[in-house]
Short mmCIF file of C-alpha atoms in Angstrom, two decimals:
data_model
loop_
_atom_site.label_atom_id
_atom_site.label_comp_id
_atom_site.label_asym_id
_atom_site.label_seq_id
_atom_site.Cartn_x
_atom_site.Cartn_y
_atom_site.Cartn_z
CA MET H 59 -0.09 0.17 0.06
CA LEU H 60 3.15 2.09 0.37
CA ARG H 61 3.52 2.66 -3.00
CA PHE H 62 1.75 4.51 -5.57
CA GLN H 63 1.86 3.98 -9.57
CA ALA H 64 3.37 8.15 -10.51
CA ARG H 65 -0.03 7.75 -13.32
CA LYS H 66 -2.20 7.12 -10.20
CA VAL H 67 -0.89 9.61 -8.12
CA ILE H 68 -0.90 12.61 -10.63
CA ALA H 69 -3.84 11.97 -11.47
CA VAL H 70 -4.82 11.75 -8.52
CA LEU H 71 -3.60 15.39 -7.02
CA LEU H 72 -5.07 16.55 -10.68
CA VAL H 73 -8.54 15.51 -9.64
CA LEU H 74 -8.46 17.53 -6.65
CA PHE H 75 -6.92 20.98 -8.32
CA PHE H 76 -8.94 21.11 -10.63
CA GLY H 77 -11.56 20.19 -7.66
CA CYS H 78 -11.05 23.16 -5.96
CA GLY H 79 -9.61 25.98 -8.64
CA LEU H 80 -13.40 25.21 -9.42
CA ALA H 81 -14.61 26.25 -5.48
CA LEU H 82 -11.92 29.51 -5.65
CA PRO H 83 -14.63 31.77 -7.44
CA ASN H 84 -16.93 31.36 -4.51
CA LEU H 85 -14.51 33.92 -2.50
CA PHE H 86 -14.59 36.30 -5.29
CA SER H 87 -17.64 38.78 -6.18
CA GLN H 88 -19.42 38.39 -9.32
CA GLN H 89 -17.72 41.79 -10.74
CA THR H 90 -13.88 40.43 -9.94
CA ARG H 91 -15.79 36.64 -11.74
CA ASP H 92 -16.67 38.82 -15.04
CA ALA H 93 -13.16 40.67 -14.92
CA ILE H 94 -11.53 37.35 -14.70
CA LYS H 95 -13.73 36.11 -17.21
CA ASN H 96 -12.93 38.63 -19.86
CA GLY H 97 -9.06 40.10 -19.67
CA ALA H 98 -8.35 36.56 -19.56
CA PRO H 99 -5.90 35.90 -22.57
CA SER H 100 -8.53 34.75 -25.86
CA TRP H 101 -6.14 32.03 -26.08
CA ILE H 102 -6.56 30.05 -22.86
CA PRO H 103 -9.71 28.57 -22.90
CA ARG H 104 -13.14 29.80 -21.17
CA ILE H 105 -13.94 26.26 -19.79
CA LEU H 106 -10.30 26.90 -17.30
CA LEU H 107 -11.46 30.18 -16.29
CA PRO H 108 -12.18 30.02 -12.54
CA ILE H 109 -15.95 32.04 -13.67
CA HIS H 110 -18.51 29.84 -11.09
CA ALA H 111 -20.51 30.16 -8.72
CA VAL H 112 -22.52 28.31 -7.16
CA VAL H 113 -26.20 29.62 -7.50
CA LEU H 114 -27.49 31.39 -4.28
CA GLY H 115 -31.36 29.99 -4.71
CA LEU H 116 -34.67 32.17 -3.73
CA ASP H 117 -34.52 31.37 -0.34
CA LEU H 118 -30.64 33.10 -0.13
CA GLN H 119 -30.74 35.81 -2.57
CA GLY H 120 -34.27 36.73 -3.77
CA GLY H 121 -36.02 36.60 -6.98
CA SER H 122 -39.18 36.48 -9.25
CA HIS H 123 -41.80 34.91 -8.91
CA VAL H 124 -44.38 33.70 -11.10
CA LEU H 125 -47.15 31.68 -11.26
CA LEU H 126 -48.51 30.83 -14.75
CA GLU H 127 -51.67 28.87 -15.70
CA ILE H 128 -53.00 27.31 -18.45
CA ASP H 129 -55.94 28.63 -20.75
CA ARG H 130 -58.72 25.50 -20.31
CA SER H 131 -60.79 27.05 -22.94
CA ASP H 132 -58.25 28.40 -25.21
CA LEU H 133 -57.30 24.77 -25.51
CA ILE H 134 -60.66 22.98 -25.72
CA ARG H 135 -60.60 25.26 -28.99
CA SER H 136 -57.40 24.83 -30.08
CA GLN H 137 -58.79 21.13 -29.99
CA VAL H 138 -62.46 21.63 -31.69
CA THR H 139 -60.34 22.81 -35.15
CA GLN H 140 -59.07 19.84 -35.13
CA LEU H 141 -61.35 17.53 -34.51
CA ARG H 142 -63.08 19.96 -37.14
CA ASP H 143 -59.79 19.68 -39.58
CA ASP H 144 -59.82 16.07 -39.02
CA LEU H 145 -63.78 15.32 -39.76
CA ARG H 146 -62.50 17.16 -43.16
CA ARG H 147 -59.96 15.27 -44.23
CA ILE H 148 -62.05 11.61 -43.00
CA LEU H 149 -65.91 13.19 -45.32
CA ARG H 150 -62.98 14.09 -48.20
CA GLU H 151 -61.04 10.78 -47.87
CA GLU H 152 -63.37 8.04 -47.92
CA ARG H 153 -65.93 10.54 -50.16
CA ILE H 154 -68.64 10.75 -48.33
CA SER H 155 -71.34 13.17 -48.24
CA PHE H 156 -73.26 15.29 -45.76
CA GLN H 157 -75.89 18.30 -45.64
CA GLY H 158 -74.71 21.73 -43.93
CA GLY H 159 -71.08 21.74 -43.94
CA ILE H 160 -69.17 21.34 -40.86
CA GLY H 161 -71.03 22.96 -37.33
CA THR H 162 -69.45 23.43 -34.08
CA ILE H 163 -71.06 21.58 -30.88
CA ALA H 164 -69.87 23.22 -27.45
CA ARG H 165 -66.99 20.31 -26.72
CA GLY H 166 -66.36 19.34 -30.41
CA VAL H 167 -67.97 18.96 -33.97
CA GLN H 168 -71.46 17.84 -35.61
CA VAL H 169 -72.21 16.63 -39.25
CA ARG H 170 -75.15 16.04 -40.71
CA VAL H 171 -74.53 13.12 -42.97
CA PRO H 172 -77.87 11.79 -44.27
CA GLU H 173 -77.39 8.28 -46.04
CA ALA H 174 -76.67 5.14 -43.34
CA ALA H 175 -74.16 3.33 -45.67
CA ASP H 176 -72.52 6.51 -45.53
CA ARG H 177 -72.33 7.35 -41.47
CA ALA H 178 -71.74 3.08 -41.25
CA LYS H 179 -67.84 4.35 -43.25
CA LEU H 180 -67.10 7.24 -41.00
CA LEU H 181 -68.88 6.20 -37.41
CA PRO H 182 -65.52 3.66 -37.43
CA LYS H 183 -62.73 6.00 -38.59
CA LEU H 184 -64.36 8.67 -35.93
CA ARG H 185 -63.47 6.21 -33.15
CA GLU H 186 -59.75 5.46 -34.72
CA LEU H 187 -59.17 9.48 -33.71
CA ALA H 188 -59.56 8.16 -29.93
CA GLN H 189 -57.20 6.65 -27.24
CA PRO H 190 -57.90 5.86 -24.02
CA VAL H 191 -56.23 7.06 -20.80
CA GLY H 192 -55.36 6.26 -17.55
CA THR H 193 -55.95 2.24 -18.75
CA LEU H 194 -55.78 0.08 -21.43
CA GLY H 195 -58.78 -0.36 -23.16
CA ALA H 196 -60.74 -0.82 -26.56
CA PHE H 197 -60.94 2.33 -28.32
CA GLY H 198 -64.56 4.19 -28.52
CA PRO H 199 -67.10 6.56 -26.48
CA SER H 200 -66.32 5.99 -22.62
CA SER H 201 -65.27 7.90 -19.86
CA ASN H 202 -61.83 6.46 -19.94
CA SER H 203 -61.30 7.89 -23.88
CA THR H 204 -60.66 11.53 -25.27
CA LEU H 205 -63.55 11.58 -27.87
CA GLU H 206 -66.46 10.95 -27.27
CA VAL H 207 -69.17 9.48 -30.86
CA THR H 208 -72.53 9.33 -30.92
CA GLU H 209 -74.69 9.04 -33.74
CA GLN H 210 -77.92 10.88 -33.12
CA PRO H 211 -80.75 9.58 -35.17
CA ASP H 212 -81.71 12.49 -38.91
CA GLY H 213 -78.45 11.46 -39.29
CA LEU H 214 -76.10 13.62 -36.77
CA VAL H 215 -73.12 12.71 -36.46
CA GLN H 216 -71.21 14.82 -33.08
CA LEU H 217 -67.82 14.56 -32.29
CA SER H 218 -66.18 15.81 -29.14
CA VAL H 219 -63.85 15.40 -26.78
CA THR H 220 -64.66 14.50 -23.10
CA GLU H 221 -63.48 15.38 -19.85
CA ALA H 222 -60.90 12.62 -19.26
CA GLY H 223 -59.55 14.28 -22.83
CA ILE H 224 -58.70 17.88 -21.77
CA ASN H 225 -57.72 16.64 -18.80
CA GLU H 226 -55.36 14.23 -20.30
CA ARG H 227 -54.58 17.44 -23.32
CA ILE H 228 -54.40 19.44 -19.53
CA ARG H 229 -51.72 16.71 -18.33
CA ARG H 230 -49.36 16.31 -21.73
CA ALA H 231 -49.04 20.15 -22.68
CA ALA H 232 -48.10 21.57 -18.84
CA GLY H 233 -45.38 18.97 -18.79
CA GLN H 234 -44.65 19.99 -22.01
CA ALA H 235 -44.11 24.16 -20.95
CA ILE H 236 -42.31 23.24 -18.16
CA GLU H 237 -39.27 21.79 -20.67
CA VAL H 238 -40.51 25.83 -23.50
CA ILE H 239 -40.59 27.42 -20.26
CA ARG H 240 -36.23 25.76 -19.20
CA ARG H 241 -35.13 26.88 -22.65
CA ARG H 242 -36.35 30.11 -23.08
CA ILE H 243 -35.80 31.73 -19.11
CA ASP H 244 -32.27 29.34 -19.02
CA PRO H 245 -31.37 29.02 -22.27
CA ASP H 246 -27.38 28.42 -21.66
CA GLY H 247 -27.85 26.33 -18.16
CA THR H 248 -26.67 29.13 -15.47
CA VAL H 249 -29.57 30.90 -13.64
CA GLU H 250 -31.13 27.26 -12.36
CA PRO H 251 -34.26 27.75 -11.90
CA SER H 252 -37.14 26.39 -10.13
CA ILE H 253 -40.50 25.64 -12.32
CA GLN H 254 -42.63 23.70 -11.80
CA LEU H 255 -46.62 22.54 -11.83
CA GLN H 256 -49.12 22.32 -9.02
CA GLY H 257 -52.16 20.27 -9.27
CA ILE H 258 -52.37 19.86 -13.91
CA ASP H 259 -52.84 23.38 -14.53
CA ARG H 260 -50.62 25.51 -13.01
CA ILE H 261 -46.71 25.95 -13.28
CA LEU H 262 -44.50 27.54 -10.80
CA VAL H 263 -41.78 29.75 -11.43
CA GLN H 264 -40.00 30.89 -9.43
CA VAL H 265 -35.90 32.28 -11.09
CA PRO H 266 -33.72 33.79 -8.21
CA GLY H 267 -31.86 36.73 -8.46
CA LEU H 268 -34.05 38.03 -11.33
CA GLN H 269 -35.25 41.62 -9.20
CA ASP H 270 -37.25 41.90 -12.31
CA PRO H 271 -40.44 40.73 -13.48
CA GLN H 272 -41.70 42.14 -15.53
CA HIS H 273 -38.74 40.78 -18.35
CA LEU H 274 -39.84 37.36 -16.60
CA LYS H 275 -42.87 38.27 -18.22
CA THR H 276 -42.13 39.07 -21.37
CA ILE H 277 -40.68 36.11 -21.99
CA LEU H 278 -43.14 34.19 -20.74
CA GLY H 279 -46.31 35.45 -21.62
CA GLN H 280 -46.23 35.31 -25.65
CA THR H 281 -46.62 30.91 -27.18
CA ALA H 282 -44.35 32.30 -29.44
CA LYS H 283 -45.97 29.58 -32.02
CA LEU H 284 -44.94 31.22 -35.09
CA GLN H 285 -46.08 30.69 -38.91
CA PHE H 286 -45.07 31.39 -42.29
CA ARG H 287 -48.14 32.80 -45.09
CA PHE H 288 -48.47 34.99 -47.52
CA VAL H 289 -50.54 37.86 -47.41
CA ALA H 290 -53.92 36.43 -49.27
CA GLU H 291 -54.44 38.15 -53.51
CA PRO H 292 -57.63 40.30 -53.48
CA GLY H 293 -60.47 38.69 -54.10
CA ALA H 294 -58.86 35.35 -52.39
CA THR H 295 -60.97 33.96 -49.67
CA ASP H 296 -60.22 30.67 -46.13
CA VAL H 297 -58.14 33.82 -45.45
CA ASP H 298 -57.81 35.50 -42.28
CA MET H 299 -57.27 39.44 -41.31
CA LEU H 300 -54.03 39.84 -38.88
CA PRO H 301 -53.01 42.94 -37.48
CA SER H 302 -49.55 43.71 -39.36
CA LYS H 303 -46.75 45.63 -37.53
CA ASP H 304 -45.73 47.32 -40.90
CA SER H 305 -48.86 48.81 -41.04
CA GLY H 306 -49.36 50.12 -37.72
CA GLY H 307 -51.35 47.44 -36.34
CA GLN H 308 -54.08 47.56 -39.45
CA ARG H 309 -55.27 44.63 -40.00
CA ILE H 310 -54.36 42.83 -43.08
CA PRO H 311 -55.62 39.92 -45.18
CA VAL H 312 -52.93 36.88 -44.47
CA SER H 313 -54.54 33.12 -46.44
CA ARG H 314 -54.79 30.37 -44.11
CA GLN H 315 -52.10 27.66 -45.90
CA VAL H 316 -48.45 27.91 -43.64
CA ILE H 317 -46.52 26.70 -45.10
CA VAL H 318 -44.04 26.31 -43.25
CA GLU H 319 -44.34 26.34 -38.84
CA GLY H 320 -41.58 27.31 -36.17
CA GLY H 321 -42.01 23.85 -35.06
CA ASP H 322 -39.08 23.71 -38.37
CA LEU H 323 -36.83 26.02 -36.96
CA ILE H 324 -32.90 25.17 -36.07
CA ASP H 325 -31.65 28.01 -34.45
CA ALA H 326 -32.56 31.98 -34.22
CA GLN H 327 -29.69 34.69 -33.60
CA PRO H 328 -29.82 37.81 -32.37
CA ALA H 329 -27.69 40.37 -35.55
CA PHE H 330 -28.09 43.38 -36.46
CA ASP H 331 -28.33 44.34 -40.95
CA SER H 332 -24.84 44.90 -42.80
CA ARG H 333 -26.29 48.01 -44.75
CA THR H 334 -29.51 49.42 -42.94
CA SER H 335 -27.33 48.78 -38.96
CA GLN H 336 -31.26 47.74 -37.41
CA PRO H 337 -31.49 44.87 -34.80
CA ILE H 338 -32.68 41.12 -36.90
CA VAL H 339 -33.39 37.61 -35.89
CA ASN H 340 -31.03 35.34 -38.85
CA PHE H 341 -33.08 31.75 -38.47
CA ARG H 342 -32.22 28.01 -40.06
CA PHE H 343 -34.75 25.83 -41.23
CA ASN H 344 -33.99 21.79 -40.89
CA ILE H 345 -34.56 19.97 -43.91
CA ARG H 346 -38.03 19.32 -43.84
CA GLY H 347 -38.88 23.00 -43.51
CA ALA H 348 -36.11 23.99 -45.99
CA GLN H 349 -37.69 22.24 -48.61
CA ARG H 350 -41.16 23.72 -48.19
CA PHE H 351 -39.80 27.63 -47.90
CA GLY H 352 -37.31 26.82 -51.14
CA GLN H 353 -40.10 26.02 -52.87
CA ALA H 354 -43.34 28.21 -51.69
CA THR H 355 -40.79 31.00 -52.40
CA THR H 356 -39.22 30.16 -55.74
CA GLU H 357 -43.58 29.49 -56.74
CA ASN H 358 -44.76 32.92 -55.42
CA LEU H 359 -41.92 35.58 -56.67
CA GLY H 360 -43.18 38.85 -55.50
CA ARG H 361 -45.84 38.05 -53.29
CA ALA H 362 -45.67 39.10 -49.93
CA LEU H 363 -45.11 36.65 -47.19
CA ALA H 364 -46.33 37.34 -43.96
CA ILE H 365 -44.09 36.17 -41.23
CA VAL H 366 -46.53 35.95 -38.25
CA LEU H 367 -45.72 35.02 -35.08
CA ASP H 368 -48.75 34.28 -32.34
CA ASP H 369 -51.57 36.20 -34.57
CA GLU H 370 -49.36 38.89 -35.86
CA VAL H 371 -47.37 39.75 -38.72
CA ILE H 372 -44.66 40.82 -37.82
CA SER H 373 -42.71 41.79 -40.99
CA SER H 374 -43.90 41.06 -44.67
CA PRO H 375 -41.07 41.58 -46.91
CA VAL H 376 -41.36 40.69 -50.51
CA VAL H 377 -40.08 37.77 -52.25
CA GLN H 378 -37.62 39.27 -54.83
CA SER H 379 -35.56 36.03 -55.36
CA PRO H 380 -35.92 32.18 -54.39
CA ILE H 381 -35.12 31.40 -50.95
CA THR H 382 -33.60 27.67 -51.29
CA GLY H 383 -30.13 28.39 -48.24
CA GLY H 384 -32.66 27.44 -45.78
CA SER H 385 -31.99 30.27 -43.64
CA GLY H 386 -33.38 33.57 -43.57
CA GLN H 387 -33.86 36.77 -41.40
CA ILE H 388 -37.17 38.86 -39.80
CA SER H 389 -36.67 41.82 -39.65
CA GLY H 390 -39.33 44.63 -38.41
CA ASN H 391 -39.10 47.16 -35.93
CA PHE H 392 -37.13 45.31 -33.91
CA THR H 393 -35.42 47.17 -30.15
CA VAL H 394 -31.97 45.27 -29.62
CA GLU H 395 -34.38 43.91 -26.33
CA SER H 396 -36.54 42.52 -28.32
CA VAL H 397 -35.11 40.51 -30.48
CA ASN H 398 -33.14 39.33 -28.21
CA ASN H 399 -36.34 38.49 -27.19
CA LEU H 400 -37.96 36.38 -29.73
CA ALA H 401 -34.58 34.82 -30.75
CA ILE H 402 -34.89 32.64 -27.44
CA LEU H 403 -38.65 32.34 -27.56
CA LEU H 404 -37.82 30.79 -31.12
CA ARG H 405 -35.47 28.75 -30.53
CA ALA H 406 -37.48 26.98 -26.89
CA GLY H 407 -39.99 26.81 -29.23
CA ALA H 408 -44.12 27.64 -28.90
CA LEU H 409 -45.76 26.71 -25.94
CA PRO H 410 -47.91 23.86 -26.44
CA ALA H 411 -50.86 26.45 -24.79
CA LYS H 412 -52.15 29.06 -24.21
CA MET H 413 -50.76 30.61 -20.35
CA THR H 414 -51.96 33.03 -18.70
CA ILE H 415 -49.94 35.03 -15.85
CA VAL H 416 -52.30 34.48 -12.82
CA GLU H 417 -49.88 35.73 -9.70
CA GLU H 418 -46.48 37.75 -10.01
CA ARG H 419 -44.31 38.83 -7.61
CA THR H 420 -40.44 39.50 -6.53
CA VAL H 421 -39.78 37.43 -4.19
CA GLY H 422 -36.73 38.84 -0.98
CA PRO H 423 -34.50 36.77 0.42
CA GLY H 424 -36.27 34.43 2.80
CA LEU H 425 -33.43 35.13 5.88
CA GLY H 426 -30.63 36.61 3.86
CA ALA H 427 -28.00 37.77 4.83
CA ASP H 428 -28.61 36.35 8.83
CA SER H 429 -28.93 33.02 7.37
CA ILE H 430 -25.90 32.94 4.52
CA HIS H 431 -24.02 34.20 7.97
CA ALA H 432 -25.89 31.77 10.37
CA GLY H 433 -24.94 28.95 7.54
CA LYS H 434 -21.48 29.88 7.03
CA LEU H 435 -20.63 30.15 11.29
CA ALA H 436 -22.55 26.67 11.83
CA THR H 437 -20.19 25.31 8.73
CA LEU H 438 -17.08 26.63 10.20
CA ILE H 439 -18.27 25.69 13.65
CA ALA H 440 -18.87 22.19 12.75
CA THR H 441 -15.08 21.38 10.97
CA ALA H 442 -13.15 22.80 13.44
CA LEU H 443 -15.00 20.62 16.34
CA VAL H 444 -15.01 17.98 13.87
CA ILE H 445 -11.63 19.03 13.77
CA LEU H 446 -10.57 19.02 16.58
CA TYR H 447 -12.13 15.77 17.85
CA MET H 448 -10.21 13.92 15.01
CA LEU H 449 -6.79 15.51 16.64
CA ALA H 450 -6.98 14.29 19.88
CA THR H 451 -8.43 10.69 19.42
CA TYR H 452 -6.21 9.58 16.37
CA GLY H 453 -3.04 12.00 16.62
CA VAL H 454 -0.99 12.83 13.54
CA PHE H 455 -3.58 10.75 10.75
CA GLY H 456 -6.72 12.21 12.65
CA LEU H 457 -5.07 15.41 11.11
CA ILE H 458 -5.02 13.74 7.82
CA ALA H 459 -8.78 13.07 7.43
CA SER H 460 -9.42 16.80 8.40
CA ILE H 461 -6.90 17.66 5.51
CA ALA H 462 -8.85 15.09 3.43
CA LEU H 463 -11.97 17.08 5.15
CA LEU H 464 -11.14 20.14 3.96
CA VAL H 465 -11.42 19.42 0.42
CA HIS H 466 -14.07 17.31 0.66
CA VAL H 467 -15.64 20.83 0.88
CA CYS H 468 -13.79 21.74 -1.79
CA LEU H 469 -14.84 19.36 -3.37
CA ILE H 470 -18.60 19.59 -3.81
CA PHE H 471 -18.70 23.43 -3.59
CA GLY H 472 -16.02 22.86 -7.37
CA LEU H 473 -18.74 19.52 -8.49
CA MET H 474 -22.06 22.91 -7.91
CA SER H 475 -20.02 25.86 -8.59
CA VAL H 476 -19.26 23.50 -12.75
CA LEU H 477 -22.90 21.74 -12.10
CA GLY H 478 -24.51 25.25 -11.56
CA ALA H 479 -26.71 23.85 -8.59
CA THR H 480 -28.39 25.81 -6.59
CA MET H 481 -27.61 26.11 -3.24
CA THR H 482 -30.68 26.40 -0.72
CA LEU H 483 -30.76 26.95 3.14
CA PRO H 484 -31.08 22.83 3.26
CA GLY H 485 -27.91 22.55 1.48
CA ILE H 486 -25.75 24.46 3.91
CA ALA H 487 -27.53 22.14 6.43
CA GLY H 488 -26.35 18.95 3.50
CA ILE H 489 -22.50 20.32 4.20
CA VAL H 490 -23.03 20.06 7.59
CA LEU H 491 -24.76 17.12 8.05
CA THR H 492 -21.85 16.11 5.27
CA ILE H 493 -19.00 17.10 7.04
CA GLY H 494 -20.08 15.05 10.23
CA THR H 495 -20.57 11.95 7.68
CA ALA H 496 -17.50 12.45 5.86
CA VAL H 497 -15.37 11.10 8.58
CA ASP H 498 -16.84 8.31 9.64
CA SER H 499 -14.57 5.89 6.48
CA ASN H 500 -11.46 8.11 8.32
CA VAL H 501 -12.85 5.85 11.59
CA LEU H 502 -13.83 2.60 10.47
CA ILE H 503 -10.49 2.33 8.67
CA TYR H 504 -8.35 3.71 11.63
CA GLU H 505 -10.35 1.30 14.32
CA ARG H 506 -9.85 -1.44 11.69
CA MET H 507 -6.11 -0.37 12.26
CA ARG H 508 -6.06 -0.55 15.92
CA GLU H 509 -7.52 -3.90 15.75
CA GLU H 510 -5.29 -5.54 13.27
CA GLU H 511 -1.90 -4.01 15.39
CA HIS H 512 -3.14 -5.60 18.87
CA GLN H 513 -3.71 -9.50 16.90
CA GLY H 514 0.18 -9.01 16.28
CA ARG H 515 0.19 -7.91 12.95
CA PRO H 516 3.27 -5.50 11.83
CA LEU H 517 2.45 -2.09 10.84
CA VAL H 518 2.57 -1.98 7.45
CA SER H 519 0.80 -4.94 6.98
CA ALA H 520 -2.70 -3.60 9.74
CA LEU H 521 -2.73 -0.73 7.57
CA GLU H 522 -2.86 -1.84 4.26
CA ALA H 523 -5.47 -4.50 6.38
CA GLY H 524 -6.87 -1.59 7.83
CA PHE H 525 -7.71 0.77 4.58
CA GLN H 526 -8.31 -2.97 2.61
CA ARG H 527 -11.36 -4.92 5.62
CA ALA H 528 -12.53 -1.38 5.63
CA PHE H 529 -13.20 -0.20 2.27
CA ALA H 530 -16.15 -3.02 1.26
CA THR H 531 -18.02 -1.64 4.09
CA ILE H 532 -17.46 2.22 4.41
CA ILE H 533 -19.20 0.28 -0.02
CA ASP H 534 -22.08 -0.22 1.52
CA SER H 535 -23.00 2.47 4.48
CA ASN H 536 -22.45 5.11 1.35
CA VAL H 537 -24.42 3.03 -0.94
CA THR H 538 -26.91 2.79 1.65
CA MET H 539 -27.22 6.86 2.19
CA LEU H 540 -26.91 7.73 -1.39
CA ILE H 541 -30.31 5.56 -1.98
CA ALA H 542 -31.62 7.69 0.05
CA ALA H 543 -31.46 10.91 -1.24
CA VAL H 544 -31.75 9.71 -4.66
CA ALA H 545 -35.46 9.51 -3.06
CA LEU H 546 -35.33 12.78 -1.58
CA PHE H 547 -33.72 13.71 -5.24
CA SER H 548 -36.11 11.64 -7.24
CA LEU H 549 -39.58 12.28 -4.87
CA GLY H 550 -38.75 15.86 -3.84
CA SER H 551 -38.63 19.42 -5.32
CA GLY H 552 -37.66 22.84 -4.05
CA PRO H 553 -34.97 22.64 -1.16
CA VAL H 554 -35.75 19.30 -0.82
CA ARG H 555 -34.08 18.82 -3.79
CA GLY H 556 -31.21 21.35 -2.80
CA PHE H 557 -30.87 19.46 0.41
CA ALA H 558 -30.18 15.91 -1.86
CA VAL H 559 -28.20 17.27 -4.44
CA VAL H 560 -25.42 18.71 -1.96
CA PHE H 561 -26.12 15.41 0.47
CA ILE H 562 -24.48 13.38 -3.74
CA LEU H 563 -22.23 15.26 -3.98
CA GLY H 564 -20.73 14.75 -0.56
CA ILE H 565 -21.27 11.34 -0.94
CA LEU H 566 -19.08 11.01 -4.00
CA THR H 567 -16.57 12.77 -3.16
CA THR H 568 -15.77 11.20 0.42
CA VAL H 569 -14.75 7.56 -1.46
CA ILE H 570 -11.90 10.12 -3.59
CA THR H 571 -10.87 11.45 -0.24
CA ALA H 572 -11.85 9.51 2.75
CA VAL H 573 -10.06 6.30 0.85
CA THR H 574 -7.83 7.70 -1.80
CA LEU H 575 -6.59 11.03 -0.60
CA THR H 576 -6.41 9.53 2.98
CA ARG H 577 -3.98 6.34 1.79
CA MET H 578 -2.38 8.72 -0.27
CA LEU H 579 -0.89 11.25 3.08
CA ILE H 580 -0.57 7.87 5.14
CA ALA H 581 1.90 6.33 2.86
CA LEU H 582 3.77 9.93 2.71
CA TRP H 583 3.61 9.75 6.33
CA TYR H 584 5.30 6.07 6.73
CA ARG H 585 7.91 6.90 4.14
CA TRP H 586 8.69 9.89 5.91
CA ALA H 587 8.61 9.30 10.01
CA ARG H 588 9.46 5.42 9.53
CA PRO H 589 7.24 5.16 12.61
CA LYS H 590 6.71 1.70 14.72
CA HIS H 591 3.74 1.04 16.28
CA LEU H 592 0.35 3.89 14.70
CA PRO H 593 0.11 7.09 17.01
CA PHE H 594 -2.96 6.60 18.77
#
């Protein structure tokens, strides 16, 4: 055990060096970190710069709090529109004759099909649109189906969304909305917002450090449903009258036929027009979007292209030449801030349903600087007491364990910094707890060494046996704690997850510090002191 390969020693030292180096930014202010980042030579990779610090949670630094609710009526209207399109498609494909057009009812559509043979073809096709909800079963009209198909005696066929179908759609929309919201307010993965589902139709968004809820509302308030259509020609039918920014809010006719939607975008970045120096958004389509956009612009030279965002024409440039490269730009009366927001919205994607803000407020730190100071004081006191106990009980081996403990705490902060994990009040409690449990592994090893020496084994053999025979116990105890911490992280939310993250990182770093680092330091001590017995 007293011999280590040079590459193993170098690997351990590099891990400890970079791990503790990542914790250094927590000792400096944000201004100092920015100065380091901006003043460093360009040849140094940014990943090597110590510029990231632990993100403080909402309870420590305050921030913005917004509660969103999915607009149930808007989602139902969207479902009814989809049902109308599906019904129209089936009637056309099956060549079914009907009377009086497709009508709208409270939560669905209806059509009159006079011929019994046509109804016999139509009803099975409509029932195929239904999906089971909650439990597996046959498709068809039931309380556990998304759709209900009914037939009236006079040939009237109705297709409506069930309450279970609406709730299922809301649940799916909420799950999709959480991911879209996260991409919008944290595009770089550095903000660490708290986004939680409340009930089935409400989403709580908390952004630490953001004291401007209006900016958050601007980012979250838009559905960001982007469509590329053509401005309708005079006399055209099947058009929508939409307000246009280029016309000062005046409504213009826009064709309902959508060329490309925002879902086909793969990138959107803010930029400046090289000719006018005006803020613009450069966008790029995927292969399918590029093909459809190129074909449409090739066949419609000279026509005005309407770029529609949330049922408003934000720009309507004239197609001067075919756009076949799969990229383009959106220009208009934009400011730098609005262009940045628009680019974020387009990259994040559209919300699956309209969201209504039902509560907003700026949150001050729950206990503020007093909590941070108290947490630091508790950490220092716990560390000092543990170190004194280890020194008093194990002498020089206690000093080695104390060095490993300090490195252990540094590694926790380093990992939290590089992962962008949020530090909350329970997280501080987690650090204090890991300080107490981190030396458990050293105690197990040292006591095993003492037992081996009492049995008459030579010192070198006792040292080796202490690490080998205690290792399995250390792994078992850490695995059981890790299981509990993972359960807290998976099932908990907010502060509970903050505690679990710190505890998980503490368990993982314990193996490095309490076993590998301690073993190397004891080997170094043995070579230097050449003792005959354990120092405790």
